[in-house]
Short mmCIF file of N, CA and C and ligand atoms in Angstrom, two decimals:
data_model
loop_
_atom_site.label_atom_id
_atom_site.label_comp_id
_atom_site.label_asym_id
_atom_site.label_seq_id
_atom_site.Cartn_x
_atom_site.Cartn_y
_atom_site.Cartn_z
N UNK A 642 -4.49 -2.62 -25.45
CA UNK A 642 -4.33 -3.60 -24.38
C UNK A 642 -4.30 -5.02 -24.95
N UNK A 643 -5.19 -5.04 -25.92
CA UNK A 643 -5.26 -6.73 -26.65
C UNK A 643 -3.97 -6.78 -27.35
N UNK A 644 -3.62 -6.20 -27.89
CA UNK A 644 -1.68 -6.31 -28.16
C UNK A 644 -1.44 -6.70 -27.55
N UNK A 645 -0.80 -5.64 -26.39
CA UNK A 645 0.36 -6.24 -25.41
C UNK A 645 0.03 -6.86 -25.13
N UNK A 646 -0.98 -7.56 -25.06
CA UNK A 646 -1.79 -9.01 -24.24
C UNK A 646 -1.24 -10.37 -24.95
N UNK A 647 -1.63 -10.11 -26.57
CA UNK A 647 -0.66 -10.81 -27.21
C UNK A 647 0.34 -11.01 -27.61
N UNK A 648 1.12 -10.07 -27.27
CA UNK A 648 2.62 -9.87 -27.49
C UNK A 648 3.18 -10.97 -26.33
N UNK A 649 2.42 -10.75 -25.13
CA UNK A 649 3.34 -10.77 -23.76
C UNK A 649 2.69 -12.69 -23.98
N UNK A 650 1.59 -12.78 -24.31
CA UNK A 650 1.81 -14.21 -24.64
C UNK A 650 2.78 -15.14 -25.67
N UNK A 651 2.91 -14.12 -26.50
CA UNK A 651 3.95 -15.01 -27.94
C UNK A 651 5.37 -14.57 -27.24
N UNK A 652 5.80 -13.35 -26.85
CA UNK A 652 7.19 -13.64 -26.03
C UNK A 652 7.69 -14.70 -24.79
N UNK A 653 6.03 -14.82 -24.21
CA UNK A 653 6.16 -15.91 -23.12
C UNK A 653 6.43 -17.98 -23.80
N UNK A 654 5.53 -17.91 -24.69
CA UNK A 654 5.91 -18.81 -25.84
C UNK A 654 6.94 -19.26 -26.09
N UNK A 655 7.50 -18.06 -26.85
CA UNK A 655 8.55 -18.20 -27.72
C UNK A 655 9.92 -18.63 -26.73
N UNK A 656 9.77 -17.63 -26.03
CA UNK A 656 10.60 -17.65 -24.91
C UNK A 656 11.05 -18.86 -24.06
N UNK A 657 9.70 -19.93 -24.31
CA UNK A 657 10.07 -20.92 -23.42
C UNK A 657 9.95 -22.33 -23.93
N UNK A 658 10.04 -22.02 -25.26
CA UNK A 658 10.06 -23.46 -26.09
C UNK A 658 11.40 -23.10 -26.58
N UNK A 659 11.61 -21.86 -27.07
CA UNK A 659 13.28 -21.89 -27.32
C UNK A 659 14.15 -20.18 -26.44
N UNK A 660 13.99 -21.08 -25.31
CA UNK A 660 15.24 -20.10 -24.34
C UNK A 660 16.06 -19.96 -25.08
N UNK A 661 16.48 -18.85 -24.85
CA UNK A 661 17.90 -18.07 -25.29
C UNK A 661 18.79 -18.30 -24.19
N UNK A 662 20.45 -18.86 -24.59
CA UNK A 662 21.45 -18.38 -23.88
C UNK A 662 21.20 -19.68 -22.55
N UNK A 663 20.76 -21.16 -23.31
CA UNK A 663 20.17 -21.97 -22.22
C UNK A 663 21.28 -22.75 -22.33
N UNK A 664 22.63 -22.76 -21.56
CA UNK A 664 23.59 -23.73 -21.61
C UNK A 664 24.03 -23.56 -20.43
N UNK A 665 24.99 -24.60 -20.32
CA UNK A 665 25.87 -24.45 -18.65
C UNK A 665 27.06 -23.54 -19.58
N UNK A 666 27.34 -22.67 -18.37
CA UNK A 666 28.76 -22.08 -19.12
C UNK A 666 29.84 -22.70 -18.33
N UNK A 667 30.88 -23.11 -19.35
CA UNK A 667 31.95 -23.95 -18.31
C UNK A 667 33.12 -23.13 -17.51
N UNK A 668 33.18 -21.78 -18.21
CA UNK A 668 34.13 -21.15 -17.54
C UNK A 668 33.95 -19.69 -17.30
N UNK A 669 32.27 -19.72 -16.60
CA UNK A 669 31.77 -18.73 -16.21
C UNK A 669 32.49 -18.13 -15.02
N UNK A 670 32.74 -17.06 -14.43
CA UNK A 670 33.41 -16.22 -13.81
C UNK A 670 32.39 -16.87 -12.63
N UNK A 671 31.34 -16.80 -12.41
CA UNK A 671 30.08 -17.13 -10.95
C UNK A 671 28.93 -17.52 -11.49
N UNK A 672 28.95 -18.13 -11.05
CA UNK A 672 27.38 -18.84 -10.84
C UNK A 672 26.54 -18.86 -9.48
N UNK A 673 25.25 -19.11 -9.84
CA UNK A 673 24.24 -19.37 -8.39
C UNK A 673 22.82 -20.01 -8.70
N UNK A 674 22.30 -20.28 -7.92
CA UNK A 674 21.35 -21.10 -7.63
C UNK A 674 19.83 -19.56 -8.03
N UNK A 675 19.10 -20.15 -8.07
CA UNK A 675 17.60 -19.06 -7.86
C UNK A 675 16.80 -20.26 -7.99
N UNK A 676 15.93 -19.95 -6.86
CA UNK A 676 14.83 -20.76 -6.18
C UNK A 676 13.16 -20.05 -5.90
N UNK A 677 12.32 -20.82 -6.42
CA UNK A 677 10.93 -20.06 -6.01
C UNK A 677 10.26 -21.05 -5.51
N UNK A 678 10.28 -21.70 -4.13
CA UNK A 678 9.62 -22.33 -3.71
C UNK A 678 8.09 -22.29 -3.60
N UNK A 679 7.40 -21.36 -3.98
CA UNK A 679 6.03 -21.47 -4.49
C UNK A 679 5.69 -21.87 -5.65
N UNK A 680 6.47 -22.11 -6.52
CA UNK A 680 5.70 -22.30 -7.89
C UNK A 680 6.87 -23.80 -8.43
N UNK A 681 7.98 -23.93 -7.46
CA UNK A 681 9.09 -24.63 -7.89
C UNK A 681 10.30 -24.71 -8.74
N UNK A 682 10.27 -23.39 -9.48
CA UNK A 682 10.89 -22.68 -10.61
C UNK A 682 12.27 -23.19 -9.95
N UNK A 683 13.46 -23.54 -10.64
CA UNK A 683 14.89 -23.55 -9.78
C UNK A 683 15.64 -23.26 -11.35
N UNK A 684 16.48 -22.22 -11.27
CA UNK A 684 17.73 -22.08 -11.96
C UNK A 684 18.66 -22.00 -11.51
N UNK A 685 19.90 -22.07 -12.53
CA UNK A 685 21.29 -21.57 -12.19
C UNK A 685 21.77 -20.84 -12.94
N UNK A 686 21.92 -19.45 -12.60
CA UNK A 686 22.59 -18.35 -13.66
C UNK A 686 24.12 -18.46 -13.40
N UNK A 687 24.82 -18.17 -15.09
CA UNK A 687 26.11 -18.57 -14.82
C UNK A 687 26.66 -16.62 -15.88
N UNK A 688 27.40 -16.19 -15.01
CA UNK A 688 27.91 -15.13 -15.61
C UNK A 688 29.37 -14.77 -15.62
N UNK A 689 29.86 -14.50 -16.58
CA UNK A 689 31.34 -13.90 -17.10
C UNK A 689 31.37 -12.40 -17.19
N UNK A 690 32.63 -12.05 -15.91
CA UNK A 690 32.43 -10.46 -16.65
C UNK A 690 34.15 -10.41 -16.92
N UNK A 691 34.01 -8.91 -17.92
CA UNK A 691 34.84 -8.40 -18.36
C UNK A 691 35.36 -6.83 -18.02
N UNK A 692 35.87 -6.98 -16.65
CA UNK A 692 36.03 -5.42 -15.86
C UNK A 692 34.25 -5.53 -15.20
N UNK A 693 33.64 -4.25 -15.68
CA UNK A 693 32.69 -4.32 -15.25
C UNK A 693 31.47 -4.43 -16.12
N UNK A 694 31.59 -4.89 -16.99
CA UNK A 694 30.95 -5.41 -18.23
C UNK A 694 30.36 -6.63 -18.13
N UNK A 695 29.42 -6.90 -18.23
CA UNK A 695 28.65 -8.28 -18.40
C UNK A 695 28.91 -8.94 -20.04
N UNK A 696 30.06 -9.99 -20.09
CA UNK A 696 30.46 -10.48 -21.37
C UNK A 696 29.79 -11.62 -21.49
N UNK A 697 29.09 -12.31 -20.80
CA UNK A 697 28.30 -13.57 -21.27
C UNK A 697 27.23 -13.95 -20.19
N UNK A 698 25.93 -14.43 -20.34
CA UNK A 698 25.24 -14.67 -19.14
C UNK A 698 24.39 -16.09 -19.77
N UNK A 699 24.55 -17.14 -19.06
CA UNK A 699 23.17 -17.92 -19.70
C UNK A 699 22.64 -18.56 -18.41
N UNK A 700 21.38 -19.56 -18.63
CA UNK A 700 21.42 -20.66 -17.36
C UNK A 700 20.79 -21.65 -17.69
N UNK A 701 20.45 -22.69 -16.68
CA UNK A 701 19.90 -24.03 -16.98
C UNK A 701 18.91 -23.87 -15.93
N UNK A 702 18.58 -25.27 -15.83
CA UNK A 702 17.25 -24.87 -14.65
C UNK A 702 15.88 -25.76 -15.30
N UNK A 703 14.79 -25.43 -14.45
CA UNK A 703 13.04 -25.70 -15.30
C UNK A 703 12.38 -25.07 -14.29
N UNK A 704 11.03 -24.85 -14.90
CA UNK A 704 10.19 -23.68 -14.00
C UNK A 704 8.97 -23.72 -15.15
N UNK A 705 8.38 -23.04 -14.28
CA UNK A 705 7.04 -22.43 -15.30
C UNK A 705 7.15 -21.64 -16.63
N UNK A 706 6.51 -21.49 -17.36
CA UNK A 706 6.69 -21.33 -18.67
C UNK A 706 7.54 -19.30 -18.77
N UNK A 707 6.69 -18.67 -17.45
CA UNK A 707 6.76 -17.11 -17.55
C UNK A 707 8.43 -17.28 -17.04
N UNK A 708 8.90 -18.26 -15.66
CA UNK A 708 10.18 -18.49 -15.53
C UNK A 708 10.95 -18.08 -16.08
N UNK A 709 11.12 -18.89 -17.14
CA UNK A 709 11.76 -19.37 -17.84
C UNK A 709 12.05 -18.25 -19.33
N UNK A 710 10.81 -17.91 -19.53
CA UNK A 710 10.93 -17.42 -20.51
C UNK A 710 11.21 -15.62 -20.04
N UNK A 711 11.50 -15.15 -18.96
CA UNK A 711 11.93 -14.18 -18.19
C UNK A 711 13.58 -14.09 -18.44
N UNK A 712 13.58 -15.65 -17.40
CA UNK A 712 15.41 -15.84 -17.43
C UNK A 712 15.81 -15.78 -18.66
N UNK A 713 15.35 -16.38 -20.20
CA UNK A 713 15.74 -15.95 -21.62
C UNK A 713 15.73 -14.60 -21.87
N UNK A 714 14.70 -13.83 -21.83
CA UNK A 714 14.57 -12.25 -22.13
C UNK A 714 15.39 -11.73 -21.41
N UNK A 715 16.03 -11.87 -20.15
CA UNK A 715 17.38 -11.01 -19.33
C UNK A 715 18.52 -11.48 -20.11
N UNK A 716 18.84 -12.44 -20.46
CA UNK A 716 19.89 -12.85 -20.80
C UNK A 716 20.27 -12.48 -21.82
N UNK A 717 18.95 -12.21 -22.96
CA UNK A 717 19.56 -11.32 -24.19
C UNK A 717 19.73 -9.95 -24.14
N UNK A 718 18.77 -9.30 -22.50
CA UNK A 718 18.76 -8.12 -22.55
C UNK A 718 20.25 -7.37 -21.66
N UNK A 719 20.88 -8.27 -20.83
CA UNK A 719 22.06 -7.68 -19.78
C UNK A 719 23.62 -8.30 -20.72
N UNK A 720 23.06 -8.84 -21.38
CA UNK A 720 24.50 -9.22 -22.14
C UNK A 720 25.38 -7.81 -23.02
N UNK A 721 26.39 -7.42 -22.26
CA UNK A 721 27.43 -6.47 -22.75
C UNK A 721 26.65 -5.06 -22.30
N UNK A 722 25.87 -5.56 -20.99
CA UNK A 722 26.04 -4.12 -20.40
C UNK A 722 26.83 -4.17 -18.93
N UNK A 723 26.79 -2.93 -18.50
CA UNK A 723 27.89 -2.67 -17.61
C UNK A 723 26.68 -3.13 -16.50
N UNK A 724 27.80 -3.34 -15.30
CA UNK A 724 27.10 -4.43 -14.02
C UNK A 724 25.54 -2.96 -13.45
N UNK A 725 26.47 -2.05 -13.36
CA UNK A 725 25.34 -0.75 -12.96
C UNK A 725 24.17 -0.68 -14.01
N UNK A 726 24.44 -0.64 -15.11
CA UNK A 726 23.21 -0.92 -16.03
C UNK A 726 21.97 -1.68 -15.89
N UNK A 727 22.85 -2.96 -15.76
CA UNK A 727 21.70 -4.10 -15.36
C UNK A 727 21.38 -4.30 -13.71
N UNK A 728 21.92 -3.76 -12.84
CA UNK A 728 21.54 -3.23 -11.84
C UNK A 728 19.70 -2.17 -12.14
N UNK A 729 20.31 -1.11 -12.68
CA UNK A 729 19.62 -0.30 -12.84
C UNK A 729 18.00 -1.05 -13.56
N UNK A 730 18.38 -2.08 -14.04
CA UNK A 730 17.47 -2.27 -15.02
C UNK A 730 16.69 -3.75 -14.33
N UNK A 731 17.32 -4.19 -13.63
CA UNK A 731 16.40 -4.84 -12.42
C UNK A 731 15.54 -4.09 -11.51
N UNK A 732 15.92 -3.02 -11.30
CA UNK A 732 14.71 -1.67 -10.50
C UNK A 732 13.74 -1.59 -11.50
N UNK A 733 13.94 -1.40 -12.77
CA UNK A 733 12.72 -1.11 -13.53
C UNK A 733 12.19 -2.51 -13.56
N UNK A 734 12.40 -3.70 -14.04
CA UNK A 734 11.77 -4.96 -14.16
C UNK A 734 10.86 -4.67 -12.85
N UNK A 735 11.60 -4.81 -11.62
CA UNK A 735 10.87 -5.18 -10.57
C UNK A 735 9.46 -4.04 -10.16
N UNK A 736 10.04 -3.00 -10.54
CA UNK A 736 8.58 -1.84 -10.12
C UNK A 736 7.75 -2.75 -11.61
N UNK A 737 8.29 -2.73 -13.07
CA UNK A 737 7.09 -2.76 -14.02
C UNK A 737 6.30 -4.04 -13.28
N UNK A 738 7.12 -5.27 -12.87
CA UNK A 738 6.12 -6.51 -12.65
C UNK A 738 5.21 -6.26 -11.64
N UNK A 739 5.81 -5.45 -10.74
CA UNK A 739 4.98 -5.41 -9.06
C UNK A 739 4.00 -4.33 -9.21
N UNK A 740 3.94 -3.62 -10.69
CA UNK A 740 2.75 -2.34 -10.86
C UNK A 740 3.06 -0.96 -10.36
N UNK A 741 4.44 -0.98 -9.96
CA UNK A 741 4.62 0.66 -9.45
C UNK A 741 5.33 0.80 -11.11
N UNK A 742 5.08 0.80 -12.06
CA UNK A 742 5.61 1.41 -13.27
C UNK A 742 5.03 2.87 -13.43
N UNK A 743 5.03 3.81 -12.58
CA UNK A 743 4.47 5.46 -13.08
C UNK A 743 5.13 6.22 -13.51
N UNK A 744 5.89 6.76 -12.54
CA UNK A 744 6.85 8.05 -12.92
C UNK A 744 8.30 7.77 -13.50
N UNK A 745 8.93 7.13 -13.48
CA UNK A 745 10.32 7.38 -14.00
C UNK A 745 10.40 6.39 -15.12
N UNK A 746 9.23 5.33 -15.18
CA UNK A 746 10.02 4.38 -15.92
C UNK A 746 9.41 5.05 -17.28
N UNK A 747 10.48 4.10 -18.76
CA UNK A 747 10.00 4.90 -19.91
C UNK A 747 9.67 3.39 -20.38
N UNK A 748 8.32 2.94 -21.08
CA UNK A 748 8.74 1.58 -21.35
C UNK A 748 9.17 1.50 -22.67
N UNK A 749 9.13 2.66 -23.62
CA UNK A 749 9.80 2.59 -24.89
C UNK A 749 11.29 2.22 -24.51
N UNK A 750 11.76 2.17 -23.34
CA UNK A 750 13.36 1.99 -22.77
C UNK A 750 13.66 0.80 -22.65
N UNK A 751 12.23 0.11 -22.21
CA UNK A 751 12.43 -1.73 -21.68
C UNK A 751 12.21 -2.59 -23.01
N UNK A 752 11.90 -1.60 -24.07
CA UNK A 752 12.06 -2.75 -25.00
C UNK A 752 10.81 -4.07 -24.68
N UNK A 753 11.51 -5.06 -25.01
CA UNK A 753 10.89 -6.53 -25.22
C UNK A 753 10.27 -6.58 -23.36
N UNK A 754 11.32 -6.25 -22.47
CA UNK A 754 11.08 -6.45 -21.09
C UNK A 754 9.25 -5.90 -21.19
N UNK A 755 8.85 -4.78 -21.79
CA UNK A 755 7.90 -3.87 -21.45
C UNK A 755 6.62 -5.12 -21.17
N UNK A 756 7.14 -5.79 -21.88
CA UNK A 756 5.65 -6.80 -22.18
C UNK A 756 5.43 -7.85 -20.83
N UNK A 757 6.48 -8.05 -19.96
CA UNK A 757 6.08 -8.49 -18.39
C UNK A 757 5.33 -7.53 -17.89
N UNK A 758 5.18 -6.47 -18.31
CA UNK A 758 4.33 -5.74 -17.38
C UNK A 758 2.89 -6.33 -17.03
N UNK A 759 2.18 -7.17 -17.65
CA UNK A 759 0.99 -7.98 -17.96
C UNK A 759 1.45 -9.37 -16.76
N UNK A 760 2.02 -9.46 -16.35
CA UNK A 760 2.69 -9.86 -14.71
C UNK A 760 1.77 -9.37 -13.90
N UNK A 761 1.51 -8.14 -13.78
CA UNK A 761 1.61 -7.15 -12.35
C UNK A 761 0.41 -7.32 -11.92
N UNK A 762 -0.85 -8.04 -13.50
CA UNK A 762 -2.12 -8.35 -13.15
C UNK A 762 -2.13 -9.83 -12.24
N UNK A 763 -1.20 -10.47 -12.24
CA UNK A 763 -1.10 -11.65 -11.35
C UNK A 763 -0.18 -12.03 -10.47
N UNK A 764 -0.26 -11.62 -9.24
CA UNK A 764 0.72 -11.72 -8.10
C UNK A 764 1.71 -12.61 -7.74
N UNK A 765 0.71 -13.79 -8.22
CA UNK A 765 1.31 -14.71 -7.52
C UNK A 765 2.54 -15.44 -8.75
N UNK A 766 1.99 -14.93 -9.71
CA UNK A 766 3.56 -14.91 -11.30
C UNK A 766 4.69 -13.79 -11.09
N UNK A 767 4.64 -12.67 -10.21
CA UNK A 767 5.18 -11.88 -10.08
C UNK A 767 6.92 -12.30 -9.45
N UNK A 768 7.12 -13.35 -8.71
CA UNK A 768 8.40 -14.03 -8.27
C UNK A 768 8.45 -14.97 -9.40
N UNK A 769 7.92 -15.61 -10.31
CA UNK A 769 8.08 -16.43 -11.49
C UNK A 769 9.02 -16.00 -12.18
N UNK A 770 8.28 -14.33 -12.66
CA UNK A 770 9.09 -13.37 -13.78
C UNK A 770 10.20 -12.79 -13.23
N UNK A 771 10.20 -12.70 -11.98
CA UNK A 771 11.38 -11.85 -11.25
C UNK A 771 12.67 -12.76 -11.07
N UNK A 772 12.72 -14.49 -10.61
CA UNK A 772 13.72 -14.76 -10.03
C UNK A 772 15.09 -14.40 -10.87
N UNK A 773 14.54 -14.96 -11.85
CA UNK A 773 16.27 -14.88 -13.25
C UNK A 773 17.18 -13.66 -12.63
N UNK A 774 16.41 -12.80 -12.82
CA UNK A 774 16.45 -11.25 -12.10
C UNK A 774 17.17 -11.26 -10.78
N UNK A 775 16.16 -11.54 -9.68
CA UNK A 775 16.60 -11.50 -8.14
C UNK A 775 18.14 -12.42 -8.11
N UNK A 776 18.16 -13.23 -9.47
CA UNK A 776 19.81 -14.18 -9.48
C UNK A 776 21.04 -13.21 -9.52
N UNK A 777 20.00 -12.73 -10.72
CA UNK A 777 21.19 -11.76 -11.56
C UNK A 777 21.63 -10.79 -10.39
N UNK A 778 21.05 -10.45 -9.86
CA UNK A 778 21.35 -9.08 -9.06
C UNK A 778 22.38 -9.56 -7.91
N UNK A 779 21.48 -10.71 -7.31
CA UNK A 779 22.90 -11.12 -6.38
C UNK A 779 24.27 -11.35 -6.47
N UNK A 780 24.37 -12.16 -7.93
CA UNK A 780 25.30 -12.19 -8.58
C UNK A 780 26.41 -11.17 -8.35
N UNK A 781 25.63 -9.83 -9.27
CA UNK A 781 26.14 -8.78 -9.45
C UNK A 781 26.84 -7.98 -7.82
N UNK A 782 25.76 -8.28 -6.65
CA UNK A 782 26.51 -8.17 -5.38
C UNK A 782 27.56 -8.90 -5.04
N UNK A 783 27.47 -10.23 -5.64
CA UNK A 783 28.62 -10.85 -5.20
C UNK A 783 28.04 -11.35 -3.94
N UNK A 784 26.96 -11.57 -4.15
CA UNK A 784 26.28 -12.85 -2.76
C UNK A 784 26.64 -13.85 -3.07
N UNK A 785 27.03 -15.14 -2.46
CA UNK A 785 27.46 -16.25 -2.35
C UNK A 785 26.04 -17.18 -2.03
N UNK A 786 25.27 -16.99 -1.28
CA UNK A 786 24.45 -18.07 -1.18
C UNK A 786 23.23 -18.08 -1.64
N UNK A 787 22.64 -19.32 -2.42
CA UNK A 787 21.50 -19.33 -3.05
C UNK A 787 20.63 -18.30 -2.89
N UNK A 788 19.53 -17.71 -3.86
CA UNK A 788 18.85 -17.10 -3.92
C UNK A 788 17.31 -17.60 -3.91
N UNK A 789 16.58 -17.13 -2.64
CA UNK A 789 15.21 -17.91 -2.96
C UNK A 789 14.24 -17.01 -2.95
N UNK A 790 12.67 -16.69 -3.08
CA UNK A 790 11.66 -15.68 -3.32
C UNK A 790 11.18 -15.77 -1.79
N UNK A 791 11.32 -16.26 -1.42
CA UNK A 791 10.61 -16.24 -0.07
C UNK A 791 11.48 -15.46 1.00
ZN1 LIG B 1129 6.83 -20.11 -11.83
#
């Protein structure tokens, strides 16, 4: 437990002194807004696809440190997978943060993600770590209007 404890702090760190994939993209396919009016977090995820392939994802924005350093860890993790993939893989984020991680999920599968699970002990971080996520997904629906946690 004192691992992942420190893991999930040095990825949260690392994560948010040097975001990954932190630029405006200029000739991103869609973009959108993600909003957490409890904590104030605001990004803009900007994504390019290729068929149904996710070929580039980054965003801009400021937020809390877990924010932020969430929206970096998706961005290295959904880049050049297929839209259903990272679909799929927003169900697992969202059960590991919210604590239903039991039966199906594998976290040897989530990789780097596994270490938000140390989220699920604090509720009210739980829309922090999620929005990048709740962006991405709309995105991927092809929702048009901002995305907020509330
Ligand atoms: Zn936050």
């Amino acid at each position: 437990m004192t691992d992942v404890r420190a893991l999930y702090q040095e990825v949260i760190l690392d994560h948010n002194k040097n975001p990954r994939n932190f630029r405006v993209m200029e000739d991103a396919d869609q973009f959108l807004e993600g909003y957490n009016p409890l904590c104030g977090d605001r990004y803009v995820l900007y994504l390019r696809m290729n068929g149904e392939t996710i070929s580039d994802v980054s965003f801009t924005g400021s937020g809390c440190a877990i924010s932020k350093a969430s929206a970096s860890v998706m961005s290295t993790i959904v880049k050049g997978r297929k839209r259903e993939e990272a679909l799929r893989l927003f169900e697992q984020f969202h059960d590991l943060v919210t604590g239903h991680n039991d039966s199906h999920i594998h976290p040897e599968n989530l990789g780097r993600l596994a270490v938000f699970a140390g989220v699920s002990e604090f509720p009210a971080r739980v829309k922090c770590a999620s929005l990048a996520w709740h962006t991405l997904k709309a995105i991927l629906q092809e929702q048009k209007t901002a995305v907020t946690t509330e």
